Tab-separated table of C-alpha atoms in Angstrom:
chain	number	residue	atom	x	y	z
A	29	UNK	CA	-21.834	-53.781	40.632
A	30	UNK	CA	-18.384	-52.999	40.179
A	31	UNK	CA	-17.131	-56.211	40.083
A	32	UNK	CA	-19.338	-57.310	37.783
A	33	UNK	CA	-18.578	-54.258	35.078
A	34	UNK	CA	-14.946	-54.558	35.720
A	35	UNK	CA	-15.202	-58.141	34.768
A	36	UNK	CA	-17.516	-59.788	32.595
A	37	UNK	CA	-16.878	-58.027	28.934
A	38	UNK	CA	-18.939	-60.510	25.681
A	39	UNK	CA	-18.242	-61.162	22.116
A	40	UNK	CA	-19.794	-62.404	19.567
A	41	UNK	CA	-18.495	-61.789	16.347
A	42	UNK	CA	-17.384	-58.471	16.820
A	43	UNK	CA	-21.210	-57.058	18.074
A	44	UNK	CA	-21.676	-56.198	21.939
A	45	UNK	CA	-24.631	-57.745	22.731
A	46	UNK	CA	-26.495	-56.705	26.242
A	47	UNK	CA	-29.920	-58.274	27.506
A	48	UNK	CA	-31.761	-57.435	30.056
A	49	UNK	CA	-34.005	-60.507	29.984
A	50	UNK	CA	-32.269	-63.961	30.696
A	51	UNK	CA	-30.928	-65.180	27.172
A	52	UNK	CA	-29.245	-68.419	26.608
A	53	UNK	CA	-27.426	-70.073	24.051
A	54	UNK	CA	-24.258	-72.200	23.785
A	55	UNK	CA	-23.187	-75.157	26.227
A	56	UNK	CA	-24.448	-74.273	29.217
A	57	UNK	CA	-28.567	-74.251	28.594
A	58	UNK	CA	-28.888	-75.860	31.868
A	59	UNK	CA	-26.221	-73.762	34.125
A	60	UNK	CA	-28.122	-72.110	36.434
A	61	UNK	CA	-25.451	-70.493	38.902
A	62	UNK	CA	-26.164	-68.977	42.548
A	63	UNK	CA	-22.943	-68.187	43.211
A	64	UNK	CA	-19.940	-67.042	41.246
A	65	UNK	CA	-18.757	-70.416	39.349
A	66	UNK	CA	-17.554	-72.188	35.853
A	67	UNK	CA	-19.402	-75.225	33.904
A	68	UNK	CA	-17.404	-77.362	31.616
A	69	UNK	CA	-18.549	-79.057	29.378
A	70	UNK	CA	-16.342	-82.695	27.673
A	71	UNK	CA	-16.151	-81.002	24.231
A	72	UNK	CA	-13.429	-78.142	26.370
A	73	UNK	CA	-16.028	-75.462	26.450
A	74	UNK	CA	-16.397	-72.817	29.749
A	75	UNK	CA	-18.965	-71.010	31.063
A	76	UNK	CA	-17.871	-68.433	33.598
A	77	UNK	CA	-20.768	-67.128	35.834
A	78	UNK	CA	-20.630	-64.164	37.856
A	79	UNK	CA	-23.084	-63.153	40.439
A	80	UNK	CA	-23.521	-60.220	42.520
A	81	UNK	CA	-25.830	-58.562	44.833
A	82	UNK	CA	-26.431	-54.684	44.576
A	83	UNK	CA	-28.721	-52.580	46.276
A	84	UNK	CA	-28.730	-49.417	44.454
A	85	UNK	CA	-28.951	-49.443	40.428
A	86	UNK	CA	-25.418	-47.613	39.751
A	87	UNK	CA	-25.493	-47.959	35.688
A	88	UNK	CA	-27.496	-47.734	33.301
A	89	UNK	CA	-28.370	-50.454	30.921
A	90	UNK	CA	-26.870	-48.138	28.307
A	91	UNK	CA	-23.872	-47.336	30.463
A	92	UNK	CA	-23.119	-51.116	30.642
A	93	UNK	CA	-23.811	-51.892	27.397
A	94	UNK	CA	-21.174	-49.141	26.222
A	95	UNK	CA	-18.613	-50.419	28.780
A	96	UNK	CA	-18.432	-53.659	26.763
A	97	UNK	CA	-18.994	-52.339	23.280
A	98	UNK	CA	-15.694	-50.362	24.144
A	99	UNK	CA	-13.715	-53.317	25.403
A	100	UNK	CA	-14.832	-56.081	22.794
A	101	UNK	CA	-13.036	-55.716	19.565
A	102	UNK	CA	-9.410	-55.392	22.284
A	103	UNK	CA	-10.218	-58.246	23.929
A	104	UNK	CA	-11.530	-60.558	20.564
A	105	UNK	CA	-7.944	-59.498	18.496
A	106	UNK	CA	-5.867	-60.556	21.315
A	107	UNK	CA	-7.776	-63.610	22.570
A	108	UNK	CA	-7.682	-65.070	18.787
A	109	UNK	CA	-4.537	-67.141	18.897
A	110	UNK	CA	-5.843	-69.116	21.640
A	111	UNK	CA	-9.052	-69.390	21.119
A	112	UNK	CA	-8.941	-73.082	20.437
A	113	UNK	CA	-11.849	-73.372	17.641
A	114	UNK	CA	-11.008	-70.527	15.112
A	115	UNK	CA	-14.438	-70.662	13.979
A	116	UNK	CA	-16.101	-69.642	16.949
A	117	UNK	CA	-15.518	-66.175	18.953
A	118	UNK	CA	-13.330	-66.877	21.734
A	119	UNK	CA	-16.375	-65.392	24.392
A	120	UNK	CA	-19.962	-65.563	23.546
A	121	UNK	CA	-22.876	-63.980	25.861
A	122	UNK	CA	-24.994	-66.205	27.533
A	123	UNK	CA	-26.687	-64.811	29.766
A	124	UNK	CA	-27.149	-61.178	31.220
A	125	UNK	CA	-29.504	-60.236	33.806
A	126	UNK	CA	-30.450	-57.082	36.722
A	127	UNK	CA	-33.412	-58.372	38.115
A	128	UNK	CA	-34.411	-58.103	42.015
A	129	UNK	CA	-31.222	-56.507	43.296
A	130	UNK	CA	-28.574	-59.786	41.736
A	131	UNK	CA	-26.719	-59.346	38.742
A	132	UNK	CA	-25.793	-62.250	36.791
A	133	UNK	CA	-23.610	-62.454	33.825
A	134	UNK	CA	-22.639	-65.425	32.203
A	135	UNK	CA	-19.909	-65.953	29.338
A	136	UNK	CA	-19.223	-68.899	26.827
A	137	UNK	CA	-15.370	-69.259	25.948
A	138	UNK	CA	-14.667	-71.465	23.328
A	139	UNK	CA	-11.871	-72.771	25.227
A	140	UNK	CA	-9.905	-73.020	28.181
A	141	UNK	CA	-7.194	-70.853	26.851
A	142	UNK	CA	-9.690	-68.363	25.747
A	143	UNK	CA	-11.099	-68.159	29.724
A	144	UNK	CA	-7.713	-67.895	31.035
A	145	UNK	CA	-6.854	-64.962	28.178
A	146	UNK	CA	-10.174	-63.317	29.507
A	147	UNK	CA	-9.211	-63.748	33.068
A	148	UNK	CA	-5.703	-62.586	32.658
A	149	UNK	CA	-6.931	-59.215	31.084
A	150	UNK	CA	-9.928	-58.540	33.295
A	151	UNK	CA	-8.661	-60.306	36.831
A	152	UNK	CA	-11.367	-60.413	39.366
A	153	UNK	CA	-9.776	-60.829	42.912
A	154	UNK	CA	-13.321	-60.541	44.913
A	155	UNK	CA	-14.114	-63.504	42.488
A	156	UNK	CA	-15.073	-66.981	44.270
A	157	UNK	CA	-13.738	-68.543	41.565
A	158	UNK	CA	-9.681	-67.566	41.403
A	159	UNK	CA	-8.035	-70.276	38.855
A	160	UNK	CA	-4.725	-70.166	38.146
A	161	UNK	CA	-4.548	-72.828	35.442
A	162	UNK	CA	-7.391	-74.694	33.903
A	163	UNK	CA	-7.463	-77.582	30.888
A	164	UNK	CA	-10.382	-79.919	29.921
A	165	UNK	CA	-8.912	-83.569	28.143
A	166	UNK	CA	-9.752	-86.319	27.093
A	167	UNK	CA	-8.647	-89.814	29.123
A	168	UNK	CA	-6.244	-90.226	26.210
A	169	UNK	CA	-4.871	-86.774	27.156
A	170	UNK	CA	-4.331	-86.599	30.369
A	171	UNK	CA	-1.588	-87.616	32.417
A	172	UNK	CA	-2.789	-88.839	35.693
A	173	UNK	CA	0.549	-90.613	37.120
A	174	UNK	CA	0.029	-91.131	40.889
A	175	UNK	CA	-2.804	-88.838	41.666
A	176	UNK	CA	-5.149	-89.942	44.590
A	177	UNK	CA	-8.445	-90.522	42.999
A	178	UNK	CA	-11.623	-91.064	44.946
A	179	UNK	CA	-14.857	-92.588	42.955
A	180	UNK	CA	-17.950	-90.152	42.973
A	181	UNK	CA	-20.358	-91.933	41.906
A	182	UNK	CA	-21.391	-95.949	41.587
A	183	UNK	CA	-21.209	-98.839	44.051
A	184	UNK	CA	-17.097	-97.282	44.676
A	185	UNK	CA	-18.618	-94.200	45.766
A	186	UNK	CA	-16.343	-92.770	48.564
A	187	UNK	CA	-13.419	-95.883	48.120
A	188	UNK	CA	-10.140	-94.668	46.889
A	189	UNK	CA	-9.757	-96.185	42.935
A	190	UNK	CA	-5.876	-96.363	41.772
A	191	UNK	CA	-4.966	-94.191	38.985
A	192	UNK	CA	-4.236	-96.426	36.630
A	193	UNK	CA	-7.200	-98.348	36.589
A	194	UNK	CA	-9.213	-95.219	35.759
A	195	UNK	CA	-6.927	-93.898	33.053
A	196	UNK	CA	-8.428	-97.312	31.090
A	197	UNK	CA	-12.137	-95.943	31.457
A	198	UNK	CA	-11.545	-94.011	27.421
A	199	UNK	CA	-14.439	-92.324	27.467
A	200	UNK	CA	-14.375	-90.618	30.557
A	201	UNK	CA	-13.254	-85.963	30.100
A	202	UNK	CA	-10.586	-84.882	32.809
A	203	UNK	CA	-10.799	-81.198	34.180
A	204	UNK	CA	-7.548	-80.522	35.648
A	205	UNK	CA	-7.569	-77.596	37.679
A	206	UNK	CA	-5.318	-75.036	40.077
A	207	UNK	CA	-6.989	-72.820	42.578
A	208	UNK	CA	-10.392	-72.415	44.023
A	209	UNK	CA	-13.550	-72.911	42.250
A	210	UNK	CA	-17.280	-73.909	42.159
A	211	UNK	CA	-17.529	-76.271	38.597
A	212	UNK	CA	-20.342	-77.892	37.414
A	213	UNK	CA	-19.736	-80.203	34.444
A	214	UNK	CA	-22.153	-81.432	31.676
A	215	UNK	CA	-21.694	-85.167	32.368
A	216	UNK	CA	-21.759	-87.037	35.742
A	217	UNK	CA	-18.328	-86.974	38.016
A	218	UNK	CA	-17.238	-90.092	38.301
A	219	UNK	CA	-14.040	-89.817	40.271
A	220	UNK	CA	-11.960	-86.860	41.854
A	221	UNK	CA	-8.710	-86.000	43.631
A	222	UNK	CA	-8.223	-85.016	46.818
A	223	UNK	CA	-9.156	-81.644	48.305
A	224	UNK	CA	-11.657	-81.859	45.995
A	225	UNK	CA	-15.363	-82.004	47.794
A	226	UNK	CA	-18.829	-82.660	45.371
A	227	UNK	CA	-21.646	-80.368	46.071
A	228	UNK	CA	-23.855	-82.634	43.373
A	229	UNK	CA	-23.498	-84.933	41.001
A	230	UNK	CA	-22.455	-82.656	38.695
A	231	UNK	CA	-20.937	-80.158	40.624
A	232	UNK	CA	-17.332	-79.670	42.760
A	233	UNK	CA	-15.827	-77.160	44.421
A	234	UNK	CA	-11.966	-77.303	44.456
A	235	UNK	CA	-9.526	-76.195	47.290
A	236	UNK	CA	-7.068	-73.086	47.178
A	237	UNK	CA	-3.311	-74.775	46.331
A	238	UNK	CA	-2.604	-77.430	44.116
A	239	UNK	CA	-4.160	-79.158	41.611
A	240	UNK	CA	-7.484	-80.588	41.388
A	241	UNK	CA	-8.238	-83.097	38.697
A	242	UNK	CA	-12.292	-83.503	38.104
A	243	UNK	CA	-13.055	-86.700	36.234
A	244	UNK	CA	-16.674	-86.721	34.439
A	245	UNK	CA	-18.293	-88.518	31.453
């Protein structure tokens, strides 16, 4: 479980909160991860998962707990300034769990920014998930340009769809993303860039180099 202690630190309004019962709140109610992995959600909210096996109980509930108490209040006070919504803590428990020799630990961040401030102070290199750059936009947002897009979902499923004809479709979120990830996202995919394979119809993992853009409603 050293991975897992080294890594995954919560916050929530400057109290440490541990559970050793699944507990859920915040965007990813339905996020049910197997493997290490992020959900996004349109509004730009993460959800880091990280899961790990262990065969011998090495801490303590207590001992955990303590671990994080001591790390929280450093890692809220410098995450602040990019936390995006400056109501919200910048990482939020969801979900903490030792049951049946797998550890799972799951974190809201109110942002992108706020994930990559986390991941930047408590880097993970075992991780399957090793992003070097991550943003959630809106259609409006994002800048597309000449990116090979493939549709993921509808009668186009599979057929290559020029860029600028989806850049018209408003509504639609864009994940743009560097490095190697599992994602699953709150609203169908609808289109994606190559490299980049679907493992459901909300779910993608991206490839290691470049930059993978994820387009979902």
């Amino acid at each position: 479980m050293n991975r897992i202690r080294n890594t995954c630190l919560c916050a929530l309004t400057g109290l440490a909160v541990f559970c050793t019962a699944a507990c859920t709140r915040g965007p990813a109610q339905a996020f049910e991860p197997t493997e290490d992995s992020l959900y996004i959600t349109g509004s730009g909210q993460v959800t880091s998962a990280a899961i790990e096996t262990y065969e011998k109980d090495y801490y303590t509930e207590e001992g955990l707990k303590a671990f994080v108490e001591e790390n929280l209040a450093a890692f809220n006070q410098d995450a602040a300034s990019t936390a995006g919504d400056k109501e919200k803590a910048p990482a939020v428990l969801n979900t903490c769990t030792l049951a049946d020799g797998t550890a799972s630990l799951l974190i809201d961040f109110s942002s992108p920014a706020a994930y990559m401030e986390f991941m930047a102070a408590y880097p993970d290199e075992e991780s399957g998930v090793q992003v070097k750059a991550l943003s959630i936009l809106s259609m409006e947002e994002a800048e597309l340009g000449d990116v090979s897009l493939t549709a993921a979902a509808g009668k186009e499923k599979g057929t290559a769809v020029p860029a600028d004809q989806v850049k018209k479709k408003s509504k639609l979120h864009v994940a743009v993303v560097e490095g190697p990830a599992l994602l699953e996202t709150d609203g169908a995919i609808q289109y994606i860039s190559d490299g980049v394979t679907l493992t459901g119809e909300n779910g993608a993992r991206t490839p290691d180099g470049g930059v993978s853009y994820i387009i979902f409603k």
